[in-house]
PDB file of C-alpha atoms in Angstrom:
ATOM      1  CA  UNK A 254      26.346   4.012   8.054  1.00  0.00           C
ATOM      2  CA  UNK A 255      28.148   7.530   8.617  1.00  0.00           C
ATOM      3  CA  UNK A 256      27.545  10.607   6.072  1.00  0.00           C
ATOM      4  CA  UNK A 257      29.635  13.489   5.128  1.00  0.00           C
ATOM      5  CA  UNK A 258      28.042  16.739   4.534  1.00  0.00           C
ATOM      6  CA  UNK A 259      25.790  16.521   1.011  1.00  0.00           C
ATOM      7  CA  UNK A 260      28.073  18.639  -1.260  1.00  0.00           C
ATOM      8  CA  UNK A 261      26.237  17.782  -5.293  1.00  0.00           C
ATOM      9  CA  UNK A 262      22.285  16.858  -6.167  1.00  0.00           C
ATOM     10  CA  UNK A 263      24.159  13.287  -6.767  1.00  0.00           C
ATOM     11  CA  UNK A 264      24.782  12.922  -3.102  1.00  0.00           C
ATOM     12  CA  UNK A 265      21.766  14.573  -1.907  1.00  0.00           C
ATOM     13  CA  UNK A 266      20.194  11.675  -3.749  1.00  0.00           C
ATOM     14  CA  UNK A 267      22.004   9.023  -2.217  1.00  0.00           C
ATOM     15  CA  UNK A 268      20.646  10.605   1.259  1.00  0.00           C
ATOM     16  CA  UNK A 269      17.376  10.168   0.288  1.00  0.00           C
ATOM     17  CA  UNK A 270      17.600   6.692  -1.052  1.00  0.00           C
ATOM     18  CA  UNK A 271      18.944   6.053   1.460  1.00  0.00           C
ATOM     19  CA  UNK A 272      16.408   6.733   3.736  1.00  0.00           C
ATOM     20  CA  UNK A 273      13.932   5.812   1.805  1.00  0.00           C
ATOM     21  CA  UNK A 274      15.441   2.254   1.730  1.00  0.00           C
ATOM     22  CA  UNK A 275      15.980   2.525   5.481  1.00  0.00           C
ATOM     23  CA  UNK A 276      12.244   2.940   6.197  1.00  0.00           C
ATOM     24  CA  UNK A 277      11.272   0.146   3.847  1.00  0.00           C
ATOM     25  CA  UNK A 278      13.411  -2.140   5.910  1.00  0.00           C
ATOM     26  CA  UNK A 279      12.226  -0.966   9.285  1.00  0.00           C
ATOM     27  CA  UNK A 280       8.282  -1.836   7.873  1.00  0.00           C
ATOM     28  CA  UNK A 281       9.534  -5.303   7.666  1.00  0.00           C
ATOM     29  CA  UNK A 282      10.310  -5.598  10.997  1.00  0.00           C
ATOM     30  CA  UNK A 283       7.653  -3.241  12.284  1.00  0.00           C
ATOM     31  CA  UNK A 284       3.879  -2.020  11.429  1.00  0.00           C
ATOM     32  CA  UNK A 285       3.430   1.542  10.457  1.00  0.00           C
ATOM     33  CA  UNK A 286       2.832   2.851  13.873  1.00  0.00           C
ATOM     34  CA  UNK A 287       6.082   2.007  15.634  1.00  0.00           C
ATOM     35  CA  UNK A 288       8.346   3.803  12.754  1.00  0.00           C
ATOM     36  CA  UNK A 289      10.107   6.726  14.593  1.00  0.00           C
ATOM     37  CA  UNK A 290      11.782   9.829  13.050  1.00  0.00           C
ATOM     38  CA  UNK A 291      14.473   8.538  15.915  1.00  0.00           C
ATOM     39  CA  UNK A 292      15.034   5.334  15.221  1.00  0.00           C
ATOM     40  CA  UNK A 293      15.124   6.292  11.265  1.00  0.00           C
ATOM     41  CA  UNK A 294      17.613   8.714  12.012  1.00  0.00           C
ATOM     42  CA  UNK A 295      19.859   6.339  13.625  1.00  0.00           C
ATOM     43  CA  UNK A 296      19.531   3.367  11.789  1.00  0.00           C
ATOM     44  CA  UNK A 297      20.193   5.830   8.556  1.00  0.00           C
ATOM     45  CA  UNK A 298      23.589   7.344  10.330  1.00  0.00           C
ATOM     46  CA  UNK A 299      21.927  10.567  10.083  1.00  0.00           C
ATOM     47  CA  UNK A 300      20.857  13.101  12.717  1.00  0.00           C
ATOM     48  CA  UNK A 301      17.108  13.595  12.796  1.00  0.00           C
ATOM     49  CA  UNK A 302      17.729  17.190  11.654  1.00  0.00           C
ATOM     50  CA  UNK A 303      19.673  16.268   8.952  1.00  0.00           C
ATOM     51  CA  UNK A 304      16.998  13.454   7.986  1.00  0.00           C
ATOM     52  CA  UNK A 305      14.760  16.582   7.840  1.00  0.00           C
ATOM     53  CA  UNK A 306      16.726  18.338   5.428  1.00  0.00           C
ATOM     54  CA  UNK A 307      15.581  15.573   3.024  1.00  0.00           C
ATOM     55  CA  UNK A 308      12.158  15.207   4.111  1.00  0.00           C
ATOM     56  CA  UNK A 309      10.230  17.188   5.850  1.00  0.00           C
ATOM     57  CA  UNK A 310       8.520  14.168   8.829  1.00  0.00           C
ATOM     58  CA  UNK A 311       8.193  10.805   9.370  1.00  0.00           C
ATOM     59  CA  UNK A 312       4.612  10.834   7.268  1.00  0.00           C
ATOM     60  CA  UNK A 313       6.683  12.326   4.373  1.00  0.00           C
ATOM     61  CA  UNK A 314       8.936   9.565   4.131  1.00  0.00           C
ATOM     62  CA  UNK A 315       6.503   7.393   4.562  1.00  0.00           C
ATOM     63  CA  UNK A 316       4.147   8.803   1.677  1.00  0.00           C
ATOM     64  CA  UNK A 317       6.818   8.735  -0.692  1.00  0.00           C
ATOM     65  CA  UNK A 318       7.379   4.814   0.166  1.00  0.00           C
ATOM     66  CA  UNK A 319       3.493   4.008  -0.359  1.00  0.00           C
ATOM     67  CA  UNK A 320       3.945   5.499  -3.822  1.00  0.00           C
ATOM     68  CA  UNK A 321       7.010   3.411  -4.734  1.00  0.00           C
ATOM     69  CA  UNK A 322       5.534   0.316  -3.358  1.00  0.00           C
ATOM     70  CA  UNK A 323       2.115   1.057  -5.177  1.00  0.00           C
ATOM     71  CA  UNK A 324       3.895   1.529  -8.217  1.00  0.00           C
ATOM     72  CA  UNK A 325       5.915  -1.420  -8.254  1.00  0.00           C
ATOM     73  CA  UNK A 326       3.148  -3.453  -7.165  1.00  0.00           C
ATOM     74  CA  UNK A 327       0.947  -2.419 -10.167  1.00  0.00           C
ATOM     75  CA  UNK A 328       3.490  -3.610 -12.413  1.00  0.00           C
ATOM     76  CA  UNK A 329       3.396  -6.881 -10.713  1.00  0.00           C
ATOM     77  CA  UNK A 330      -0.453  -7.161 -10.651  1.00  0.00           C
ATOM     78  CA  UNK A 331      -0.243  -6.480 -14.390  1.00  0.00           C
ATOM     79  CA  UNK A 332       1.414  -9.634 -15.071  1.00  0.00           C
ATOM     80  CA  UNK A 333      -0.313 -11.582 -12.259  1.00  0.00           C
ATOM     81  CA  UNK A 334      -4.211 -10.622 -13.634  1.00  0.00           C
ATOM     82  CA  UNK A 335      -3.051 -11.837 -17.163  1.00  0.00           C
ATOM     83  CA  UNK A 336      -1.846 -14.963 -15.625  1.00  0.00           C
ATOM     84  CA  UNK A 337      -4.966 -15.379 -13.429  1.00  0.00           C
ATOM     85  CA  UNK A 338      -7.956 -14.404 -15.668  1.00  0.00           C
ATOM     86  CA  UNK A 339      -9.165 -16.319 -18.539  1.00  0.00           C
ATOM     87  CA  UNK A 340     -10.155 -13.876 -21.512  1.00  0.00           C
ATOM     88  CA  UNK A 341     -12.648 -16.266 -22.402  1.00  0.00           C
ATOM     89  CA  UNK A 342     -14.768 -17.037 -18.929  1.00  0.00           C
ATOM     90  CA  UNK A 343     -18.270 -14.913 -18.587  1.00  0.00           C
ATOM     91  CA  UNK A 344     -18.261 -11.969 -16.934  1.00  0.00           C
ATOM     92  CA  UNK A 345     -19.134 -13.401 -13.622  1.00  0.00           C
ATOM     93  CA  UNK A 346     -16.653 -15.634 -13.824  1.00  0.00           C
ATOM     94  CA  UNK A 347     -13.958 -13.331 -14.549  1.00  0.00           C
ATOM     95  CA  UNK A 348     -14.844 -11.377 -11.517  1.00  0.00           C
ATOM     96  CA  UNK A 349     -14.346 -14.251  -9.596  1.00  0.00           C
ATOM     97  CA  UNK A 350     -11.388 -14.164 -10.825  1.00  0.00           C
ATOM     98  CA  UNK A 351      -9.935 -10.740 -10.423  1.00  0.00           C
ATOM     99  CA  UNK A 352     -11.183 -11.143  -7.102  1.00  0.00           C
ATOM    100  CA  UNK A 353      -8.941 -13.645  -6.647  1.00  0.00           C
ATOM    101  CA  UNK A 354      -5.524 -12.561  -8.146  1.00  0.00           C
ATOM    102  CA  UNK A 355      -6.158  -8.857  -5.904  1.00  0.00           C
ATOM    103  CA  UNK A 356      -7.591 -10.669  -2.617  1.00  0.00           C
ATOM    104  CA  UNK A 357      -3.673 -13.148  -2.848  1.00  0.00           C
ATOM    105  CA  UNK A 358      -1.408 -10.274  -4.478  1.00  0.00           C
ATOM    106  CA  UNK A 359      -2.551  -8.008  -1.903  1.00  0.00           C
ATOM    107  CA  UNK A 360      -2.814 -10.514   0.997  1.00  0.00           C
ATOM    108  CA  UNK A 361       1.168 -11.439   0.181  1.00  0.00           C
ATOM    109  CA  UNK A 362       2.133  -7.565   0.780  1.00  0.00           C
ATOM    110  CA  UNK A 363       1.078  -6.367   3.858  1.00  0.00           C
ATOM    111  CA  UNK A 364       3.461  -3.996   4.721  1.00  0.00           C
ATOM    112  CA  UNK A 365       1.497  -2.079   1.198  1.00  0.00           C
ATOM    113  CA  UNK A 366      -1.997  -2.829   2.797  1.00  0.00           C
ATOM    114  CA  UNK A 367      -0.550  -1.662   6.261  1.00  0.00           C
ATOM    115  CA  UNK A 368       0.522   2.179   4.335  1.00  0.00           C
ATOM    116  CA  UNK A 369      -3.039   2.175   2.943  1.00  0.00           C
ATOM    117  CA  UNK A 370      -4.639   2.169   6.317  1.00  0.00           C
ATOM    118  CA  UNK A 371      -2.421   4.861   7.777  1.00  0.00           C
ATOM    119  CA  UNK A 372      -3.249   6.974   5.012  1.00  0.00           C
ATOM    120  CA  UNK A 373      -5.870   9.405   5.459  1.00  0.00           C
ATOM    121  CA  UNK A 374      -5.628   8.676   9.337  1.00  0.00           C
ATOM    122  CA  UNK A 375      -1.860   9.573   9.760  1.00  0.00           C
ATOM    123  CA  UNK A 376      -0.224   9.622   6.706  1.00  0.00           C
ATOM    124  CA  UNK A 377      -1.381  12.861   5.105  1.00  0.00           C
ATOM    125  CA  UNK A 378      -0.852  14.267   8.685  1.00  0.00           C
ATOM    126  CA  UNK A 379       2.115  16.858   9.733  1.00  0.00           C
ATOM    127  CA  UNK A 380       3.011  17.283   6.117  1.00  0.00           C
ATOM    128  CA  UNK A 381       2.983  20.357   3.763  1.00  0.00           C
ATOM    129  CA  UNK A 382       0.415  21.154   1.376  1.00  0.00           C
ATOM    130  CA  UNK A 383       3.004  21.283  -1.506  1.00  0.00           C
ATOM    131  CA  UNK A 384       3.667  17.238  -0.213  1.00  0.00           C
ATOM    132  CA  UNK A 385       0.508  16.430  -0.180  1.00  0.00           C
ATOM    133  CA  UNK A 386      -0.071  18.019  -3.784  1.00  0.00           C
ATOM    134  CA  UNK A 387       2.331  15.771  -4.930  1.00  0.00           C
ATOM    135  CA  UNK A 388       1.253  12.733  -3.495  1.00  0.00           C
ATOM    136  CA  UNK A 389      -2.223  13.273  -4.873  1.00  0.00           C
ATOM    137  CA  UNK A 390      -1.318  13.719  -8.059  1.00  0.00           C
ATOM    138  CA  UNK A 391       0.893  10.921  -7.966  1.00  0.00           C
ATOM    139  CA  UNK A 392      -2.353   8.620  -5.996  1.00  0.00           C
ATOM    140  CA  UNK A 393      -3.988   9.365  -8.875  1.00  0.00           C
ATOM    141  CA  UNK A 394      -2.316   8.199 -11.518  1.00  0.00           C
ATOM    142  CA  UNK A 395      -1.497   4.977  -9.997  1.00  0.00           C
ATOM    143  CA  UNK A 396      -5.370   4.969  -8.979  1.00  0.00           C
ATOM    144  CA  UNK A 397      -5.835   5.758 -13.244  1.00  0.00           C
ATOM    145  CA  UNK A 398      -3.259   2.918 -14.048  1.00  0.00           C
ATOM    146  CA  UNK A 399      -5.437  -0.086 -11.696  1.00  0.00           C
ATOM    147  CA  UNK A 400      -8.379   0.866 -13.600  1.00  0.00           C
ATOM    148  CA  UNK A 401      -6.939   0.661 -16.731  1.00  0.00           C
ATOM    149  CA  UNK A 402      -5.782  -2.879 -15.791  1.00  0.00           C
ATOM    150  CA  UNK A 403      -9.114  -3.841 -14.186  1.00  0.00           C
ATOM    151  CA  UNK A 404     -11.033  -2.586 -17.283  1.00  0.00           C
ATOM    152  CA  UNK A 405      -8.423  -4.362 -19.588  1.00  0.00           C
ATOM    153  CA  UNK A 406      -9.851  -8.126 -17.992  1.00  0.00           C
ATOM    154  CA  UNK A 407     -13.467  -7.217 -16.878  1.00  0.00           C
ATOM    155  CA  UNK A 408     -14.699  -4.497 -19.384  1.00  0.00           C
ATOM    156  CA  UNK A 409     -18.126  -4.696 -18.273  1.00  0.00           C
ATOM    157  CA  UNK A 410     -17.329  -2.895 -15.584  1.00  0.00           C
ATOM    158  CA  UNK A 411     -17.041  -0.052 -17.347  1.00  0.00           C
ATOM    159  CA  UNK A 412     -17.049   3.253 -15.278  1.00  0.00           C
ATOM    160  CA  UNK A 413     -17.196   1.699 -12.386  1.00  0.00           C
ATOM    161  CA  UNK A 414     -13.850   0.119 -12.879  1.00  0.00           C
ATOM    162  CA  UNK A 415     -12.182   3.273 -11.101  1.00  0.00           C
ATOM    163  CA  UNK A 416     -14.744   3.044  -7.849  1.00  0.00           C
ATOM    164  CA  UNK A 417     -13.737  -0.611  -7.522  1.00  0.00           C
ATOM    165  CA  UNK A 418     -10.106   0.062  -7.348  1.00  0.00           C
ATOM    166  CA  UNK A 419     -10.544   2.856  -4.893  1.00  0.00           C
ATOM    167  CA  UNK A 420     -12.866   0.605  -2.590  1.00  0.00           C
ATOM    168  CA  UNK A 421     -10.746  -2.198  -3.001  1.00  0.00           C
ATOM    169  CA  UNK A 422      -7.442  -0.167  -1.877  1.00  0.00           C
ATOM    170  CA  UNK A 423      -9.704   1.522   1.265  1.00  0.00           C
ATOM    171  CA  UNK A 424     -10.418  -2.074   1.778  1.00  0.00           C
ATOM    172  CA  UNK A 425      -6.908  -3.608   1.767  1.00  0.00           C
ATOM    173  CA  UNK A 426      -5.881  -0.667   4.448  1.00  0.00           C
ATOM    174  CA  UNK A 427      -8.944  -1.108   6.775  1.00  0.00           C
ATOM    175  CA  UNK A 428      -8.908  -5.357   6.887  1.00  0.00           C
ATOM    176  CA  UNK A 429      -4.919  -5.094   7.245  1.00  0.00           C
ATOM    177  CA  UNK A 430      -5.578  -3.601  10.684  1.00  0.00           C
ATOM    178  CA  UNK A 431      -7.011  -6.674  12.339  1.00  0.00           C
ATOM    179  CA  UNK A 432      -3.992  -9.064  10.788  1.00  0.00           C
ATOM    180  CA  UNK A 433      -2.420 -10.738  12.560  1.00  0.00           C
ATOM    181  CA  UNK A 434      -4.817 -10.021  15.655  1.00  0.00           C
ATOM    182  CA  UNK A 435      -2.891  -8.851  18.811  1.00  0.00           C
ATOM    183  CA  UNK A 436      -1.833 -11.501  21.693  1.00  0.00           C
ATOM    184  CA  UNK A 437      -4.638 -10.885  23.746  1.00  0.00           C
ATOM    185  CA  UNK A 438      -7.277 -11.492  21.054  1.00  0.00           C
ATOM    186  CA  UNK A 439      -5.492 -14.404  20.264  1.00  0.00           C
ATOM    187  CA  UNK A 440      -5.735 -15.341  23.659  1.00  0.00           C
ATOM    188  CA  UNK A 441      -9.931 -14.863  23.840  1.00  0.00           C
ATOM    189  CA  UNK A 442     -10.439 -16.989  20.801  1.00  0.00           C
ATOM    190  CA  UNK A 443      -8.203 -19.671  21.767  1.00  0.00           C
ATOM    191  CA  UNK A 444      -9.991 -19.701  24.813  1.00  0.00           C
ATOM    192  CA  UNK A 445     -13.629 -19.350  23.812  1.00  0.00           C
ATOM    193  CA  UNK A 446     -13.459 -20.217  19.967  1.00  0.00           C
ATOM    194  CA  UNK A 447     -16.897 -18.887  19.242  1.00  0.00           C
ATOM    195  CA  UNK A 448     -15.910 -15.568  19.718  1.00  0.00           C
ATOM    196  CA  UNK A 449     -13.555 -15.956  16.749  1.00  0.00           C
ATOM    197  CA  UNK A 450     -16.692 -17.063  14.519  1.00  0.00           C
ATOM    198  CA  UNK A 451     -16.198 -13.875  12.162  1.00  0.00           C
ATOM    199  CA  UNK A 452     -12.266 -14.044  12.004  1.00  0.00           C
ATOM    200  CA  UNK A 453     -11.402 -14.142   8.682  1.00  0.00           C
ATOM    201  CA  UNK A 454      -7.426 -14.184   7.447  1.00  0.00           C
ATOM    202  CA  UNK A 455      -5.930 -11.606   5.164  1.00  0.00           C
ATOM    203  CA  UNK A 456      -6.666 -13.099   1.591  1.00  0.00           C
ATOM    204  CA  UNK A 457      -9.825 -14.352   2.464  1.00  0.00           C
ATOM    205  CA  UNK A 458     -11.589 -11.757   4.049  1.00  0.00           C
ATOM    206  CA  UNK A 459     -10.097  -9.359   0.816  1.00  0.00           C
ATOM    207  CA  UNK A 460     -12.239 -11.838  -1.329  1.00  0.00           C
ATOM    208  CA  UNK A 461     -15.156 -11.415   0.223  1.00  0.00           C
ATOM    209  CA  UNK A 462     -15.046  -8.006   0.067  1.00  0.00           C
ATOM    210  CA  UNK A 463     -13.691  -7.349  -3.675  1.00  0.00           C
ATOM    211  CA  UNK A 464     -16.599 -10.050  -5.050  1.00  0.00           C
ATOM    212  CA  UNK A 465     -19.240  -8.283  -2.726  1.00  0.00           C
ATOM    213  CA  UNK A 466     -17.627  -5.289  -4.611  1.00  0.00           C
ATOM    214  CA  UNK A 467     -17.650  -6.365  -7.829  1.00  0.00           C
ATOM    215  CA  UNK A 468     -21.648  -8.063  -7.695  1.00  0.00           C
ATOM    216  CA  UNK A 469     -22.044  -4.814  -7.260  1.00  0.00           C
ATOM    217  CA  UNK A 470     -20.536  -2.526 -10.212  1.00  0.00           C
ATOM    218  CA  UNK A 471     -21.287  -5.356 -12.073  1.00  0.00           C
ATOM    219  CA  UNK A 472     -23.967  -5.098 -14.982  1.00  0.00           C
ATOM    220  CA  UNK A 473     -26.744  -6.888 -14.694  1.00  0.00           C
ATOM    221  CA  UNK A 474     -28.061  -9.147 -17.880  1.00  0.00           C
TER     222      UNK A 474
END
């Protein structure tokens, strides 16, 4: 697509969106890494100065995408933990469960778990501090929200609802880095299997971690 010049706050709006909707697209295709200011720029019809006019780098745009897709995930999840958790199950039990409904909702969008690793690493990199203010504030009231919905189906958890949620989204970034292993890793196990002994896929390595997580936050009897 080919832009005129940005005359009203209506049109400086569609740039954005545009852009925004742009990147989303290209972390289908790609992982985090491999999105370029460049490519953005021309896939958007925009010249990378003009891009800039709307956001100040690559790790802005990018920051303002891992809030949207937080957000609409969370509304999701909200719907998918009420589904998944029986009221009525023991504590342990329904840890089990919210173990499970996180470990598959979060396994199904990687592209979210692949934002959450680049992060603190890259992510809050090359922007302003005014940017990063924002995205903070924003972090944590989305952070606030998942506890309130974690709480809402395991209230024993009490206080330590809100370290569980931040553990579990530091753990969704960190595991999302070794899936789908590269080519030549592939290549190793396929060739001596015993070196893949400890390879674990997406979902299930998330459940190990959230109901290692959650034995302990957990009250004891």
């Amino acid at each position: 697509m080919t832009f005129q010049r940005a005359r009203s706050e209506e049109q400086r709006a569609i740039r954005r969106r545009a852009i925004l909707d742009t990147a989303a697209a290209m972390l289908d295709e790609m992982p985090v890494a491999e999105v370029s200011l460049n490519e953005l720029s021309r896939r958007v019809g925009l010249a990378k100065s003009n891009v800039l006019r709307y956001f100040e780098s690559r790790e802005a745009v990018l920051l303002e995408l891992l809030d949207a897709f937080l957000e609409s995930w969370l509304a999701q999840l909200a719907d998918e933990l009420a589904a998944g958790v029986d009221a009525q199950a023991s504590p342990e039990e329904r840890a089990g469960q919210l173990a499970e409904v996180l470990s598959r909702s979060l396994a199904e969008r990687v592209v979210l778990c692949d934002l959450f690793g680049a992060q603190g690493g890259v992510l809050e990199h090359n922007v302003s501090v005014e940017v990063v203010k924002r995205h903070k504030r924003s972090s944590l009231t989305r952070l606030a929200a998942m506890t309130d919905l974690v709480r809402r189906h395991l209230p024993e958890l009490d206080d330590g609802a809100q370290l569980f949620c931040l553990m579990s989204l530091v753990s969704a970034g960190a595991l999302a880095a070794y899936v789908p292993p590269p080519p030549s890793v592939l290549a190793a196990y396929e060739d001596e299997p015993a070196l893949g002994v400890l390879h674990l896929d997406l979902r299930d390595a998330l459940r190990t971690s959230f109901t290692a997580a959650l034995v302990g936050v957990l009250p004891r009897a």
